[in-house]
GROMACS .gro file of C-alpha atoms in nm:
model
  229
    1MET     CA    1  10.519  13.599  25.174
    2THR     CA    2  10.243  13.281  25.152
    3ALA     CA    3  10.511  13.025  25.085
    4VAL     CA    4  10.870  12.973  25.054
    5LEU     CA    5  11.072  12.725  24.785
    6PHE     CA    6  11.467  12.635  24.941
    7ASP     CA    7  11.707  12.513  24.659
    8PHE     CA    8  11.890  12.227  24.827
    9SER     CA    9  12.262  12.165  24.775
   10GLY     CA   10  12.470  12.523  24.922
   11THR     CA   11  12.126  12.631  25.010
   12LEU     CA   12  11.982  12.398  25.305
   13PHE     CA   13  12.252  12.122  25.293
   14ARG     CA   14  12.638  12.120  25.219
   15VAL     CA   15  12.759  11.780  25.049
   16GLU     CA   16  13.082  11.668  25.236
   17SER     CA   17  13.421  11.759  25.118
   18THR     CA   18  13.646  11.593  24.840
   19ASP     CA   19  13.905  11.478  25.097
   20SER     CA   20  13.618  11.297  25.274
   21TRP     CA   21  13.447  11.178  24.987
   22LEU     CA   22  13.772  11.097  24.825
   23ARG     CA   23  13.817  10.885  25.169
   24GLY     CA   24  13.448  10.746  25.195
   25VAL     CA   25  13.546  10.578  24.856
   26LEU     CA   26  13.857  10.435  24.892
   27ALA     CA   27  13.796  10.306  25.256
   28GLY     CA   28  13.474  10.130  25.103
   29ALA     CA   29  13.636   9.943  24.793
   30ASP     CA   30  13.967   9.892  25.073
   31VAL     CA   31  14.190  10.078  24.810
   32ARG     CA   32  14.493  10.219  25.012
   33LEU     CA   33  14.694  10.558  24.877
   34THR     CA   34  14.990  10.742  25.066
   35GLU     CA   35  14.853  11.060  25.233
   36ALA     CA   36  15.119  11.202  24.905
   37GLU     CA   37  14.847  11.023  24.634
   38LEU     CA   38  14.545  11.095  24.792
   39THR     CA   39  14.596  11.486  24.837
   40ALA     CA   40  14.672  11.495  24.488
   41ALA     CA   41  14.389  11.301  24.366
   42VAL     CA   42  14.181  11.525  24.583
   43ARG     CA   43  14.324  11.837  24.412
   44ALA     CA   44  14.266  11.722  24.093
   45LEU     CA   45  13.909  11.620  24.138
   46GLU     CA   46  13.817  11.966  24.320
   47ALA     CA   47  14.011  12.098  23.994
   48VAL     CA   48  13.761  11.878  23.770
   49GLY     CA   49  13.483  11.950  23.990
   50ALA     CA   50  13.394  11.609  24.003
   51LEU     CA   51  13.190  11.609  24.318
   52PRO     CA   52  12.812  11.729  24.294
   53GLY     CA   53  12.726  12.023  24.507
   54GLY     CA   54  13.070  12.101  24.515
   55GLY     CA   55  13.312  12.355  24.329
   56ALA     CA   56  13.234  12.403  23.972
   57PRO     CA   57  13.458  12.260  23.747
   58ALA     CA   58  13.756  12.565  23.579
   59ARG     CA   59  13.670  12.411  23.237
   60VAL     CA   60  13.428  12.126  23.103
   61PRO     CA   61  13.590  11.926  22.802
   62GLU     CA   62  13.462  11.941  22.509
   63ASP     CA   63  13.301  11.657  22.506
   64LEU     CA   64  13.142  11.675  22.770
   65ALA     CA   65  12.977  12.038  22.689
   66ASP     CA   66  12.644  11.979  22.537
   67THR     CA   67  12.553  11.724  22.825
   68TRP     CA   68  12.699  11.982  23.145
   69LEU     CA   69  12.457  12.231  23.015
   70VAL     CA   70  12.139  11.999  23.020
   71ARG     CA   71  12.291  11.775  23.303
   72ASP     CA   72  12.025  11.852  23.594
   73GLN     CA   73  11.738  11.685  23.302
   74SER     CA   74  11.764  11.336  23.364
   75ALA     CA   75  11.944  11.055  23.581
   76ALA     CA   76  12.127  10.962  23.335
   77LEU     CA   77  12.254  11.275  23.213
   78HIS     CA   78  12.389  11.383  23.539
   79ARG     CA   79  12.578  11.049  23.623
   80ALA     CA   80  12.732  11.110  23.270
   81ALA     CA   81  12.863  11.474  23.337
   82TYR     CA   82  12.942  11.396  23.640
   83THR     CA   83  13.152  11.040  23.604
   84GLY     CA   84  13.300  11.204  23.300
   85LEU     CA   85  13.481  11.518  23.492
   86ALA     CA   86  13.562  11.209  23.756
   87ARG     CA   87  13.747  11.011  23.485
   88GLN     CA   88  13.960  11.301  23.367
   89VAL     CA   89  14.125  11.201  23.707
   90ALA     CA   90  14.339  10.872  23.779
   91LEU     CA   91  14.259  10.625  24.056
   92PRO     CA   92  14.351  10.340  24.104
   93HIS     CA   93  14.046  10.109  23.933
   94PRO     CA   94  13.826  10.210  23.706
   95ALA     CA   95  13.498  10.114  23.932
   96LEU     CA   96  13.574  10.421  24.161
   97HIS     CA   97  13.473  10.684  23.913
   98ASP     CA   98  13.132  10.511  23.984
   99ALA     CA   99  13.143  10.448  24.307
  100LEU     CA  100  13.240  10.821  24.380
  101TYR     CA  101  12.946  10.969  24.199
  102ASP     CA  102  12.709  10.687  24.435
  103ARG     CA  103  12.836  10.837  24.764
  104HIS     CA  104  12.729  11.120  24.701
  105MET     CA  105  12.358  11.039  24.646
  106SER     CA  106  12.434  10.855  25.004
  107PRO     CA  107  12.244  11.093  25.302
  108ALA     CA  108  12.594  11.005  25.487
  109ALA     CA  109  12.792  11.279  25.228
  110TRP     CA  110  12.522  11.528  25.289
  111ALA     CA  111  12.494  11.775  25.623
  112PRO     CA  112  12.225  12.023  25.672
  113TYR     CA  113  12.322  12.427  25.750
  114PRO     CA  114  12.368  12.440  26.106
  115ASP     CA  115  12.036  12.696  26.119
  116ALA     CA  116  11.840  12.465  25.857
  117VAL     CA  117  11.585  12.280  26.098
  118GLU     CA  118  11.590  12.601  26.306
  119VAL     CA  119  11.460  12.781  26.056
  120LEU     CA  120  11.241  12.550  25.858
  121ARG     CA  121  11.075  12.447  26.169
  122ALA     CA  122  10.983  12.799  26.238
  123LEU     CA  123  10.801  12.810  25.851
  124ARG     CA  124  10.585  12.542  26.027
  125GLU     CA  125  10.524  12.681  26.321
  126ARG     CA  126  10.382  12.937  26.147
  127GLY     CA  127  10.165  12.802  25.886
  128ILE     CA  128  10.377  12.885  25.579
  129PRO     CA  129  10.403  12.560  25.328
  130VAL     CA  130  10.779  12.464  25.214
  131GLY     CA  131  10.860  12.358  24.935
  132VAL     CA  132  11.219  12.260  24.778
  133VAL     CA  133  11.309  12.303  24.403
  134SER     CA  134  11.616  12.171  24.334
  135ASN     CA  135  11.857  12.098  24.006
  136ILE     CA  136  11.982  11.754  24.076
  137GLY     CA  137  11.985  11.444  23.895
  138TRP     CA  138  11.862  11.183  24.154
  139ASP     CA  139  11.583  11.166  24.445
  140LEU     CA  140  11.712  11.363  24.757
  141ARG     CA  141  11.397  11.247  24.933
  142PRO     CA  142  11.614  11.046  25.165
  143VAL     CA  143  11.877  11.302  25.250
  144PHE     CA  144  11.581  11.477  25.394
  145ARG     CA  145  11.481  11.220  25.565
  146THR     CA  146  11.811  11.108  25.742
  147HIS     CA  147  11.845  11.433  25.881
  148GLY     CA  148  11.452  11.490  25.960
  149LEU     CA  149  11.377  11.779  25.786
  150ASP     CA  150  11.128  11.624  25.548
  151GLN     CA  151  10.861  11.683  25.811
  152TYR     CA  152  10.924  12.041  25.702
  153VAL     CA  153  10.883  11.994  25.332
  154ASP     CA  154  10.540  11.960  25.151
  155THR     CA  155  10.694  11.947  24.838
  156TYR     CA  156  10.971  11.822  24.611
  157VAL     CA  157  11.055  11.963  24.273
  158LEU     CA  158  11.347  11.806  24.137
  159SER     CA  159  11.444  11.926  23.792
  160PHE     CA  160  11.529  11.497  23.639
  161GLU     CA  161  11.174  11.445  23.751
  162HIS     CA  162  11.006  11.707  23.510
  163GLY     CA  163  11.292  11.704  23.291
  164ILE     CA  164  11.363  12.096  23.302
  165GLN     CA  165  11.657  12.243  23.520
  166LYS     CA  166  11.630  12.595  23.672
  167PRO     CA  167  11.573  12.869  23.571
  168ASP     CA  168  11.319  12.764  23.361
  169PRO     CA  169  10.996  12.930  23.544
  170ARG     CA  170  10.827  12.570  23.507
  171LEU     CA  171  10.967  12.445  23.790
  172PHE     CA  172  10.938  12.714  24.014
  173ALA     CA  173  10.542  12.784  23.921
  174THR     CA  174  10.469  12.381  23.966
  175ALA     CA  175  10.622  12.412  24.264
  176CYS     CA  176  10.397  12.713  24.377
  177GLU     CA  177  10.085  12.501  24.253
  178ALA     CA  178  10.129  12.187  24.478
  179LEU     CA  179  10.185  12.451  24.759
  180GLY     CA  180   9.881  12.675  24.658
  181ALA     CA  181  10.085  12.947  24.694
  182ASP     CA  182  10.041  13.259  24.463
  183PRO     CA  183  10.419  13.339  24.307
  184ARG     CA  184  10.412  13.691  24.365
  185LYS     CA  185  10.370  13.617  24.750
  186THR     CA  186  10.643  13.365  24.766
  187LEU     CA  187  10.978  13.369  24.870
  188MET     CA  188  11.269  13.186  24.662
  189VAL     CA  189  11.540  13.058  24.863
  190GLY     CA  190  11.885  12.972  24.674
  191ASP     CA  191  12.262  13.036  24.608
  192ASP     CA  192  12.261  13.045  24.282
  193ARG     CA  193  12.198  13.406  24.124
  194ARG     CA  194  12.128  13.244  23.745
  195ALA     CA  195  11.936  12.934  23.859
  196ASP     CA  196  11.789  13.025  24.141
  197GLY     CA  197  11.681  13.360  24.012
  198GLY     CA  198  11.482  13.228  23.740
  199ALA     CA  199  11.202  13.267  24.009
  200GLY     CA  200  11.160  13.620  23.944
  201ALA     CA  201  11.056  13.587  23.597
  202LEU     CA  202  10.721  13.457  23.796
  203GLY     CA  203  10.759  13.740  24.046
  204CYS     CA  204  10.838  13.548  24.308
  205THR     CA  205  11.086  13.737  24.567
  206VAL     CA  206  11.432  13.573  24.571
  207HIS     CA  207  11.664  13.598  24.829
  208PHE     CA  208  12.044  13.479  24.775
  209VAL     CA  209  12.242  13.260  25.040
  210ASP     CA  210  12.668  13.180  25.063
  211HIS     CA  211  12.709  12.857  24.933
  212LEU     CA  212  12.994  12.799  25.184
  213PRO     CA  213  13.097  12.442  25.400
  214ALA     CA  214  12.817  12.426  25.629
  215ALA     CA  215  13.065  12.521  25.933
  216ASP     CA  216  13.150  12.824  25.746
  217ARG     CA  217  12.758  12.980  25.773
  218PRO     CA  218  12.610  12.881  26.081
  219ASP     CA  219  12.306  13.151  26.066
  220GLY     CA  220  12.237  13.221  25.654
  221LEU     CA  221  11.955  13.083  25.648
  222ARG     CA  222  11.776  13.329  25.947
  223PRO     CA  223  11.732  13.644  25.778
  224VAL     CA  224  11.469  13.386  25.564
  225LEU     CA  225  11.262  13.469  25.887
  226ASP     CA  226  11.243  13.840  25.883
  227LEU     CA  227  11.127  13.836  25.523
  228VAL     CA  228  10.797  13.636  25.629
  229SER     CA  229  10.696  13.807  25.950
   0.00000   0.00000   0.00000
């Protein structure tokens, strides 16, 4: 392999828990809930899939169905999809739904998987260029910079900046072109078999990792180093 592409959420980074997400927003807004109220709200937000990077919604409301399918094609669609899901859950103030969306874009809401730095550093030491290809509605570069991983990434290909989303092979092709890499000698690493599997249409080798909380997946990325050796 002469290049490696990585997905973002669930692959290199994992978003904070729904509990932490909601507590952070409530604290910032100086809004207080009882523990019972907070637990109920967390469960409801998880059920509707309101946290980007968290679990998928059990059901997408009919009025959001079309937006949901193309949510990663623009910043406006992404915000509309996720705030729409969140608004299914009653919160003490309507502004909290937008505040929740804003918080998930904060670098503090994300943590790299325990072996992410190790693996990216090793790839850099081997002279293997790295790209990040993500279905997303906002600029994730500050997350990488804040956590010290930006120095190991050579290019970012983000769906909302191109108006297309994985599994469209054009996103992967754009990343390979930016890296000067032959897709047939490029490894794509992701957690979504449908979205990230789209790289296979170009001839890329695709390796999947489990989308788990960071603490539950301490070494899921290390096999990548064997695949490129």
